[in-house]
Amino acid sequence: MKKYCFGVDVGGTTVKVGLFTVEGQLLDKWEIITRTENNGENILFDICESLEAKLDEKSIDLDEVKGIGIGLPGPVLDDGTVLQCVNLGWGKFNVSEKMSEMFHGIEVKAGNDANVAALGEAWKGGGKNFDDIVMVTLGTGVGGGVILEGKILTGHNGAAGEIGHMHVEDGEELNCNCGGCGCLEQYASATGVVRLANRYIAKNSESTKMTEFGEDITAKDVFDLAKEGDKGAVAVVEQMSTYLGKAMASIATVVNPQAFIIGGGVSKAGQYLIDAIADVYVKYAFPACREAKIALAELGNDAGIYGAAALIV
Amino acid sequence: MKKYCFGVDVGGTTVKVGLFTVEGQLLDKWEIITRTENNGENILFDICESLEAKLDEKSIDLDEVKGIGIGLPGPVLDDGTVLQCVNLGWGKFNVSEKMSEMFHGIEVKAGNDANVAALGEAWKGGGKNFDDIVMVTLGTGVGGGVILEGKILTGHNGAAGEIGHMHVEDGEELNCNCGGCGCLEQYASATGVVRLANRYIAKNSESTKMTEFGEDITAKDVFDLAKEGDKGAVAVVEQMSTYLGKAMASIATVVNPQAFIIGGGVSKAGQYLIDAIADVYVKYAFPACREAKIALAELGNDAGIYGAAALIV
């Protein structure tokens, strides 16, 4: 009987791995180093070796394993083909087929890491009580994932859910990593919040304690000060929430989700952030979309392994 | 054998009906009046009567009819429940169940009219060569529909594809019909183009022939003048295309469609409009979404009956 599955979340530095029951109980998790040298040729091999070792350790027979889900940092088509994973050194190939060949012909399914994390939250995290969610991940960048009836919306080129690159500001002069200018990611990510803070400080240095942090100010510092009522920090959070709440209202006119799930490092600001976003969202949302729930993600760094496992169950 | 189906497109003034083969060949089409008095209580009855008459006329047996698809002017849930159809006088009820009861228990499926028109274009019109499309209908308002793998994306409250109500302009002072302010519909619809033209004329009356049309200027007049090189009309088309192209780039970050299909009365401006939109879209689109095709709708006013039929085949 197929009682178990693996969820694998491949990052540029480490690979996170989880052993799950097919019902979604996390039995064990661990990490291995991502060896990116030689165009990352060892990565899949290292993962397979680690999975074999775990099966031995737990005395689990291969016949009891339903399959392997794997999240990857780049666009992934529905058949498991990656177009490019810059951080891994990979070009185009079918990861699902390749890994299945390497691991006893077992079923392997692959997805984009942001989409897979969204699937994890939809399955067992902040989105578990909703049918359709849009996940918004506020980390170093802004990622996203659209989950409709428990399935990832991939898009024609694997770029569905790339909401960090929605154009939200005409007046921006700096380029985004994508080459665009004025992307949501430039304001709503951790680095974006810091950018907004520095811009505020440059113009209004006397009215905020943000100046005391100097160049090392973090998004967390900004939110902590805002919660204390610091005028400048409050203004920065309002600016960030305005970009994000409006973008979410735009997203809702396209897919009308039941809920938005907010994750990533910046979401540690908690209910304060949710309230700030919700104020803006309600103002700009189309009436029939206004009731969408806005909730915090719950799985933290484990969202990726949960979602990868969800690909296979 | 189930050889036939009906596609019904209910509007506030007339109901359009089509008799189709299940392969999608339109055999006959006609219209009846929409009787909206007494909260539209006669509408479904009139439709059923008209369908019975057509079966008699064509000597088609009921057993040969696969079902009836119906497009309605309001949000429709996946089970056929309408929440409200203001233009018909209808409140909340399950249209599919009700009409099936009224018509020999035959299968009936219902959808929102804009979504259903999008499905029609995806099935037999401008989108027939694509898997995933977003339809943009530029009429009196701006409607939309998201078709993924041949199916309408309905959304949690039936509001997916309501892209006319994406907020695109902070500086607007007039309200949109939805109660919002600065919606795409306020600039990219036929009335929106006229609004932009009037605003241009108010500021620059000497540099454009648009003034010669006075208050009766139409969107068609603006596009005709723009094609002739009239400076003011070109500026208005650029403004309208900028709003629309940016909004489409935003849509692409959410669902990454293979193609956008542009329909509605304004789309009669043809390739000139498509080129104007495409220039903006390519500039603002996320790299992986940039290759999306932008094509004209092909079915005109028949898109609704085609799409309604597509619901049932």
XYZ file of C-alpha atoms in Angstrom:
626
model
C 0.000 0.000 0.000
C 1.206 3.490 -0.909
C 1.448 5.091 2.517
C 4.241 7.613 2.026
C 5.468 10.359 -0.256
C 8.383 12.781 -0.405
C 8.192 16.537 -0.764
C 11.393 18.191 -2.014
C 11.998 21.957 -2.120
C 15.134 22.851 -4.073
C 16.735 26.207 -3.277
C 19.979 27.757 -4.455
C 21.738 26.984 -1.147
C 19.943 24.023 0.415
C 17.462 21.367 -0.575
C 14.690 20.826 1.982
C 13.163 17.371 2.076
C 10.100 16.042 3.893
C 8.791 12.515 4.376
C 4.985 12.598 4.543
C 2.092 10.221 4.854
C -0.233 10.523 1.865
C -2.739 12.153 4.246
C -0.267 15.012 4.677
C 1.336 14.264 8.045
C 4.970 15.367 8.109
C 6.959 12.454 9.580
C 10.500 13.735 9.155
C 12.302 16.631 7.514
C 15.910 17.411 6.772
C 18.176 19.471 4.519
C 21.065 18.779 2.188
C 23.460 21.170 0.476
C 22.628 22.260 -3.082
C 25.770 21.561 -5.125
C 25.454 24.089 -7.925
C 28.930 23.508 -9.437
C 29.160 22.038 -12.975
C 25.749 23.407 -13.898
C 24.183 21.681 -10.911
C 24.718 18.215 -12.371
C 24.821 16.587 -8.910
C 21.654 18.053 -7.474
C 19.174 15.363 -8.498
C 21.715 12.640 -7.716
C 22.259 14.019 -4.205
C 18.507 14.168 -3.619
C 17.981 10.577 -4.753
C 20.838 9.370 -2.544
C 19.310 11.177 0.430
C 15.873 9.669 -0.215
C 17.357 6.175 -0.484
C 19.135 6.654 2.837
C 15.905 7.779 4.506
C 13.999 4.737 3.213
C 16.746 2.523 4.666
C 16.770 4.372 7.967
C 13.008 4.098 8.371
C 12.776 0.594 6.907
C 10.256 1.803 4.345
C 9.845 -0.352 1.258
C 9.863 1.364 -2.145
C 6.431 -0.164 -2.831
C 5.015 1.888 0.017
C 6.056 5.185 -1.613
C 3.476 6.885 -3.824
C 5.942 9.286 -5.407
C 8.099 12.379 -5.156
C 7.002 15.986 -5.546
C 9.654 18.601 -6.213
C 9.590 22.396 -6.174
C 12.136 24.233 -8.312
C 13.320 27.849 -8.510
C 12.209 28.700 -12.047
C 9.326 28.291 -14.483
C 8.103 24.673 -14.725
C 5.624 23.462 -17.344
C 2.830 21.036 -16.474
C 4.779 18.049 -17.815
C 7.722 18.732 -15.478
C 9.947 20.537 -17.957
C 12.054 23.347 -16.502
C 12.929 26.093 -18.975
C 15.817 27.446 -16.917
C 16.811 27.472 -13.237
C 19.435 30.211 -13.081
C 20.239 29.648 -9.394
C 20.878 25.938 -9.961
C 22.829 26.321 -13.205
C 20.185 24.283 -15.053
C 19.017 24.722 -18.616
C 15.941 23.132 -20.190
C 15.077 19.509 -19.415
C 12.249 17.361 -18.060
C 12.971 17.042 -14.334
C 10.080 14.672 -13.639
C 11.185 12.159 -16.277
C 14.861 12.430 -15.361
C 14.328 11.968 -11.646
C 11.877 9.125 -12.164
C 14.526 7.309 -14.244
C 17.046 7.859 -11.454
C 14.710 6.640 -8.693
C 13.309 3.238 -9.680
C 10.710 4.600 -12.118
C 8.677 6.073 -9.287
C 6.204 8.869 -10.133
C 7.764 12.357 -9.904
C 5.930 15.655 -10.324
C 7.613 19.047 -10.467
C 6.399 22.610 -10.019
C 7.690 26.136 -9.584
C 8.740 26.737 -5.965
C 6.471 29.735 -5.361
C 3.501 27.878 -6.860
C 4.348 24.763 -4.866
C 4.556 26.741 -1.608
C 1.131 28.172 -2.431
C -0.173 24.632 -2.939
C 1.279 23.656 0.450
C -0.516 26.522 2.194
C -3.726 25.619 0.327
C -3.404 21.979 1.414
C -2.384 22.175 5.052
C -1.693 25.829 5.892
C -3.482 29.172 5.955
C -5.588 28.240 2.926
C -6.782 24.818 4.059
C -10.390 25.935 4.542
C -10.695 27.548 1.108
C -11.223 26.155 -2.399
C -9.436 28.829 -4.390
C -6.587 30.934 -3.077
C -3.976 33.345 -4.271
C -0.795 33.146 -2.242
C 1.357 36.273 -1.932
C 4.876 35.618 -0.665
C 6.644 38.715 0.634
C 10.291 37.711 0.911
C 13.452 39.084 -0.680
C 11.227 39.368 -3.711
C 7.465 39.014 -4.117
C 6.275 35.628 -5.330
C 2.837 34.265 -5.857
C 0.765 31.263 -6.686
C -2.795 30.751 -7.867
C -4.468 27.562 -6.580
C -7.815 26.686 -8.136
C -9.703 23.692 -6.724
C -6.535 22.284 -5.217
C -4.450 22.582 -8.358
C -1.685 24.993 -9.321
C -2.523 27.336 -12.197
C 0.682 27.089 -14.212
C -0.001 29.376 -17.152
C 1.143 29.017 -20.741
C 4.841 29.607 -20.002
C 4.802 28.636 -16.335
C 4.505 32.307 -15.362
C 1.030 32.380 -13.799
C 1.216 33.825 -10.295
C 4.247 36.035 -11.065
C 2.405 38.837 -9.335
C 5.596 40.423 -8.004
C 6.086 41.710 -11.525
C 2.764 43.468 -11.859
C 3.469 47.076 -12.874
C 2.193 49.336 -10.091
C 4.178 52.581 -10.308
C 4.810 54.787 -13.341
C 7.187 57.136 -11.537
C 9.882 54.570 -10.668
C 13.397 55.162 -11.991
C 15.153 52.023 -10.743
C 14.829 48.768 -12.646
C 13.389 45.610 -11.138
C 15.376 42.337 -11.414
C 13.031 41.331 -14.242
C 14.126 44.332 -16.305
C 10.842 46.146 -15.749
C 10.370 49.333 -13.807
C 7.771 49.955 -11.095
C 7.010 46.286 -10.301
C 5.118 45.401 -7.091
C 8.244 43.566 -5.894
C 10.110 46.888 -5.799
C 7.857 48.080 -2.943
C 6.213 45.133 -1.202
C 9.205 42.817 -0.696
C 11.535 43.035 2.303
C 14.015 44.961 0.154
C 11.161 47.057 -1.187
C 10.071 48.120 2.298
C 13.669 49.106 3.065
C 13.802 51.081 -0.184
C 10.629 52.963 0.737
C 12.021 53.587 4.232
C 15.266 55.009 2.867
C 13.370 57.243 0.481
C 11.224 58.492 3.334
C 14.271 59.157 5.506
C 16.028 61.038 2.708
C 13.144 63.513 2.614
C 11.955 63.627 6.242
C 14.881 62.623 8.445
C 13.666 64.525 11.506
C 10.232 63.028 11.957
C 11.068 59.329 12.374
C 13.101 56.969 14.530
C 13.899 54.996 11.381
C 16.994 57.183 11.004
C 18.495 55.601 14.121
C 18.920 52.296 12.300
C 21.036 53.878 9.581
C 21.717 51.839 6.489
C 21.113 48.542 8.272
C 17.389 49.135 8.708
C 15.274 46.051 7.940
C 11.638 45.558 7.009
C 11.112 44.150 10.518
C 12.480 47.375 12.057
C 10.052 49.404 9.959
C 7.047 47.315 11.020
C 8.130 47.315 14.683
C 8.391 51.129 14.652
C 5.070 51.446 12.841
C 3.368 49.348 15.522
C 4.780 51.803 18.089
C 3.205 54.645 16.128
C 6.349 56.150 14.566
C 4.973 58.583 11.991
C 7.538 57.796 9.296
C 7.287 54.035 9.684
C 3.485 54.229 9.590
C 3.746 56.199 6.344
C 6.062 53.579 4.831
C 3.740 50.707 5.823
C 0.811 52.631 4.337
C 2.700 53.122 1.090
C 3.667 49.444 0.891
C 0.129 48.299 1.775
C -1.378 50.623 -0.799
C 0.701 49.095 -3.595
C -0.070 45.596 -2.374
C -3.782 46.072 -1.604
C -4.408 47.651 -5.009
C -2.498 44.858 -6.761
C -4.593 42.284 -4.888
C -7.775 44.074 -5.973
C -6.505 43.819 -9.565
C -5.756 40.119 -9.111
C -9.292 39.595 -7.797
C -10.845 40.994 -10.994
C -9.030 38.243 -12.888
C -9.502 35.117 -10.732
C -11.873 36.186 -7.891
C -10.280 33.948 -5.222
C -12.000 32.957 -1.995
C -8.921 34.018 -0.023
C -5.508 35.616 -0.236
C -2.818 33.969 1.884
C 0.085 36.238 2.830
C 3.429 34.570 3.558
C 7.181 35.156 3.424
C 9.447 36.925 5.909
C 7.598 40.254 5.793
C 4.375 38.495 6.835
C 5.889 37.996 10.298
C 4.552 41.511 10.902
C 1.322 39.572 11.425
C -2.203 40.911 11.821
C -0.918 44.506 11.700
C 0.144 43.937 8.093
C -3.064 42.066 7.218
C -5.180 44.942 8.569
C -3.169 47.501 6.631
C -3.568 45.542 3.380
C -7.269 44.808 3.991
C -8.097 48.514 4.413
C -6.751 49.206 0.936
C -8.049 46.015 -0.673
C -11.653 46.660 0.370
C -11.461 50.180 -0.997
C -10.305 49.122 -4.468
C -11.897 45.689 -4.890
C -14.847 45.078 -7.229
C -17.950 44.646 -5.006
C -18.373 40.898 -5.646
C -14.703 40.324 -4.713
C -14.691 42.423 -1.573
C -15.389 39.588 0.873
C -12.243 37.643 -0.006
C -10.473 36.612 3.194
C -6.939 37.882 3.740
C -5.099 35.495 6.042
C -1.569 34.734 7.170
C 0.356 31.743 5.884
C 0.956 29.079 8.532
C 3.652 26.737 7.295
C 6.632 29.109 7.127
C 9.650 27.510 5.455
C 7.886 24.145 5.334
C 5.272 25.354 2.796
C 7.527 24.182 -0.046
C 7.884 20.574 1.147
C 4.166 20.344 1.981
C 3.232 21.657 -1.437
C 5.690 19.359 -3.187
C 4.108 16.397 -1.373
C 0.666 17.707 -2.364
C 1.712 17.462 -6.035
C 1.862 13.700 -5.693
C -1.034 12.739 -3.389
C -28.137 10.136 -30.967
C -27.479 13.569 -29.478
C -26.751 15.593 -32.614
C -27.969 19.054 -31.618
C -27.779 21.647 -28.884
C -29.115 25.127 -28.242
C -27.092 28.206 -27.308
C -29.116 30.999 -25.685
C -27.776 34.503 -24.964
C -30.124 36.505 -22.744
C -29.802 40.287 -22.932
C -31.894 43.049 -21.401
C -33.684 43.772 -24.698
C -33.533 40.602 -26.772
C -32.717 36.938 -26.317
C -30.501 35.513 -29.059
C -30.873 31.819 -29.744
C -28.809 29.454 -31.899
C -29.399 25.859 -32.974
C -26.061 24.083 -33.306
C -24.693 20.671 -34.104
C -22.647 19.319 -31.201
C -19.585 19.853 -33.411
C -20.308 23.564 -33.293
C -21.929 24.261 -36.656
C -24.537 27.005 -36.399
C -27.653 25.722 -38.213
C -30.091 28.497 -37.424
C -30.303 31.630 -35.282
C -33.095 33.957 -34.270
C -34.110 36.471 -31.633
C -37.035 36.947 -29.290
C -38.004 39.918 -27.127
C -36.871 39.861 -23.484
C -40.004 40.487 -21.428
C -38.612 42.063 -18.272
C -41.978 43.036 -16.719
C -43.036 41.314 -13.443
C -39.424 40.662 -12.467
C -38.801 38.898 -15.753
C -41.038 35.960 -14.835
C -41.824 35.172 -18.502
C -38.287 35.098 -19.840
C -37.504 31.398 -19.366
C -41.036 30.443 -20.449
C -40.682 32.451 -23.679
C -37.336 30.828 -24.400
C -38.697 27.315 -23.854
C -41.672 28.046 -26.103
C -39.358 29.303 -28.821
C -37.145 26.214 -28.572
C -40.185 23.895 -28.782
C -41.360 25.728 -31.905
C -37.928 25.364 -33.502
C -37.835 21.613 -32.802
C -41.255 21.293 -34.448
C -40.223 23.410 -37.425
C -37.065 21.383 -38.040
C -38.662 18.040 -37.130
C -35.979 17.403 -34.540
C -36.807 14.881 -31.853
C -36.105 15.808 -28.239
C -33.906 12.712 -27.932
C -31.556 14.220 -30.486
C -30.893 17.304 -28.320
C -27.898 17.139 -25.969
C -28.921 20.168 -23.934
C -29.239 23.911 -23.618
C -26.516 26.386 -22.733
C -27.550 29.816 -21.538
C -25.598 33.043 -21.000
C -26.989 35.539 -18.485
C -26.234 39.199 -17.689
C -24.981 38.808 -14.116
C -22.780 36.635 -11.910
C -23.515 32.908 -12.277
C -22.079 30.234 -10.003
C -20.805 26.918 -11.364
C -24.042 25.116 -10.402
C -26.164 27.525 -12.474
C -27.298 29.777 -9.639
C -27.674 33.444 -10.541
C -27.164 35.839 -7.643
C -28.918 38.748 -9.328
C -29.620 39.861 -12.899
C -30.535 43.514 -12.517
C -31.372 44.003 -16.214
C -33.800 41.066 -16.193
C -35.401 41.829 -12.844
C -34.209 38.494 -11.464
C -33.121 37.726 -7.923
C -31.294 34.606 -6.769
C -32.327 31.198 -8.129
C -30.884 28.195 -9.930
C -31.507 28.854 -13.621
C -30.157 25.498 -14.807
C -32.479 23.491 -12.538
C -35.505 25.673 -13.241
C -35.111 25.607 -17.008
C -34.424 21.875 -17.052
C -37.700 21.312 -15.157
C -39.484 23.476 -17.712
C -37.957 21.712 -20.736
C -38.470 17.962 -20.349
C -35.632 17.460 -17.847
C -33.033 18.153 -20.507
C -29.544 19.190 -19.346
C -29.143 22.976 -18.959
C -25.936 24.826 -18.118
C -25.711 28.529 -17.374
C -22.881 31.043 -17.310
C -22.244 34.777 -17.147
C -22.732 36.377 -20.573
C -19.228 37.897 -20.804
C -17.644 34.606 -19.755
C -19.852 32.682 -22.164
C -18.919 34.997 -25.053
C -15.268 34.375 -24.169
C -15.915 30.633 -24.291
C -17.523 31.054 -27.701
C -14.464 32.888 -29.059
C -12.216 30.230 -27.504
C -14.260 27.444 -29.130
C -14.899 28.702 -32.651
C -13.644 32.297 -32.875
C -10.423 34.280 -32.488
C -9.188 31.947 -29.751
C -9.796 28.622 -31.440
C -6.105 27.860 -31.900
C -5.166 28.541 -28.274
C -5.538 26.538 -25.047
C -5.849 29.410 -22.595
C -7.226 32.817 -23.455
C -8.344 35.985 -21.788
C -11.118 37.708 -23.696
C -11.412 41.484 -23.417
C -14.748 42.890 -24.612
C -14.687 46.616 -25.333
C -18.332 47.622 -25.606
C -20.461 50.110 -23.675
C -18.507 48.751 -20.731
C -15.430 46.540 -20.566
C -16.137 42.856 -19.946
C -13.839 39.907 -19.785
C -13.560 36.182 -19.523
C -10.788 33.789 -18.592
C -10.874 30.448 -20.421
C -8.464 27.790 -19.162
C -8.254 24.510 -21.084
C -11.634 25.120 -22.685
C -13.410 25.926 -19.434
C -14.662 29.200 -17.990
C -12.907 30.332 -14.830
C -15.887 31.397 -12.751
C -14.282 32.551 -9.523
C -15.613 32.243 -5.993
C -18.499 34.697 -6.478
C -18.779 34.434 -10.238
C -16.667 37.573 -10.650
C -13.544 36.151 -12.319
C -12.848 38.032 -15.542
C -14.424 41.303 -14.316
C -11.356 43.059 -15.670
C -13.286 46.206 -16.591
C -13.213 46.988 -12.895
C -9.476 46.797 -12.434
C -8.334 50.064 -10.841
C -5.975 51.782 -13.283
C -6.089 55.502 -12.500
C -5.679 57.229 -9.121
C -6.477 60.698 -10.446
C -10.055 59.991 -11.579
C -12.860 62.003 -10.020
C -15.900 60.414 -11.674
C -17.323 57.175 -10.319
C -17.585 54.007 -12.359
C -20.938 52.172 -12.519
C -19.529 49.690 -9.987
C -19.066 52.470 -7.456
C -15.292 52.472 -7.834
C -13.214 55.255 -9.285
C -10.546 54.914 -11.961
C -11.676 51.535 -13.351
C -10.351 50.350 -16.737
C -13.912 50.526 -18.083
C -13.884 54.308 -17.567
C -11.218 54.655 -20.300
C -11.196 51.587 -22.547
C -14.925 51.174 -23.273
C -16.719 53.006 -26.099
C -17.992 55.539 -23.578
C -14.523 55.705 -22.044
C -12.909 56.613 -25.369
C -15.499 59.365 -25.821
C -14.767 60.607 -22.296
C -11.033 60.766 -23.045
C -11.778 62.546 -26.339
C -13.936 65.170 -24.625
C -11.280 65.752 -22.005
C -8.680 66.190 -24.733
C -10.888 68.626 -26.637
C -11.575 70.662 -23.491
C -7.857 71.299 -23.133
C -6.629 71.374 -26.751
C -9.550 72.317 -28.945
C -7.448 73.817 -31.717
C -5.197 70.905 -32.555
C -7.764 68.246 -33.499
C -10.612 67.601 -35.901
C -12.410 65.814 -33.063
C -14.017 69.159 -32.211
C -15.992 69.053 -35.489
C -18.080 66.148 -34.174
C -19.243 68.119 -31.167
C -20.953 66.232 -28.389
C -22.007 63.404 -30.685
C -18.470 62.112 -31.203
C -18.217 58.311 -31.023
C -15.341 55.938 -30.334
C -15.448 55.024 -34.031
C -14.970 58.695 -34.994
C -11.934 58.898 -32.725
C -10.328 55.787 -34.226
C -11.113 56.900 -37.787
C -9.458 60.268 -37.153
C -6.490 58.611 -35.459
C -5.951 56.398 -38.504
C -5.859 59.600 -40.593
C -3.146 60.945 -38.293
C -5.179 63.530 -36.368
C -2.896 64.509 -33.517
C -5.591 64.700 -30.861
C -7.248 61.433 -31.846
C -3.863 59.689 -31.885
C -3.231 60.991 -28.365
C -6.605 59.662 -27.184
C -5.990 56.233 -28.720
C -2.547 56.179 -27.076
C -4.076 57.011 -23.717
C -6.744 54.335 -24.044
C -4.220 51.746 -25.260
C -1.870 52.570 -22.416
C -4.529 51.859 -19.805
C -5.561 48.679 -21.575
C -2.080 47.370 -22.423
C -0.890 47.853 -18.845
C -4.003 46.155 -17.469
C -3.393 43.204 -19.804
C 0.213 42.988 -18.602
C -1.166 42.834 -15.040
C -3.636 40.123 -16.025
C -0.775 38.135 -17.553
C 1.138 38.061 -14.248
C -1.879 36.305 -12.729
C -2.934 33.735 -15.364
C -0.244 33.928 -18.102
C -2.603 33.225 -21.019
C -1.488 32.036 -24.433
C -3.539 34.763 -26.087
C -5.729 37.788 -25.495
C -8.795 38.061 -27.722
C -10.144 41.580 -28.191
C -13.845 41.931 -28.997
C -16.793 44.291 -28.613
C -17.791 47.305 -30.679
C -14.530 49.218 -30.136
C -12.573 46.277 -31.581
C -14.000 47.148 -34.996
C -11.066 49.581 -35.112
C -9.206 46.398 -36.084
C -5.485 45.859 -36.411
C -4.789 49.526 -35.693
C -6.156 49.009 -32.170
C -4.340 45.680 -31.739
C -1.016 47.290 -32.727
C -1.564 50.170 -30.316
C -2.325 47.791 -27.428
C 0.540 45.426 -28.299
C 3.118 48.243 -28.180
C 2.155 48.955 -24.577
C 1.628 45.341 -23.543
C 5.113 44.256 -24.618
C 6.661 47.152 -22.711
C 4.982 46.285 -19.403
C 4.634 42.487 -19.587
C 6.794 40.131 -17.497
C 9.360 38.583 -19.883
C 7.834 35.075 -19.857
C 4.411 36.542 -20.719
C 5.564 38.841 -23.491
C 4.862 36.452 -26.364
C 1.136 36.213 -25.686
C -0.779 36.728 -28.920
C -3.199 39.630 -29.121
C -5.887 38.875 -31.694
C -9.279 40.147 -32.760
C -12.500 38.353 -31.869
C -14.233 36.796 -34.872
C -17.790 35.943 -33.890
C -19.196 39.410 -33.220
C -22.679 39.293 -31.692
C -22.815 35.517 -32.165
C -20.060 34.859 -29.587
C -22.691 34.504 -26.864
C -24.759 31.816 -28.577
C -21.616 29.903 -29.626
C -20.294 30.021 -26.062
C -23.629 28.985 -24.593
C -23.647 25.970 -26.904
C -20.045 25.229 -25.879
C -21.204 24.944 -22.261
C -23.184 21.866 -23.159
C -21.075 19.952 -25.708
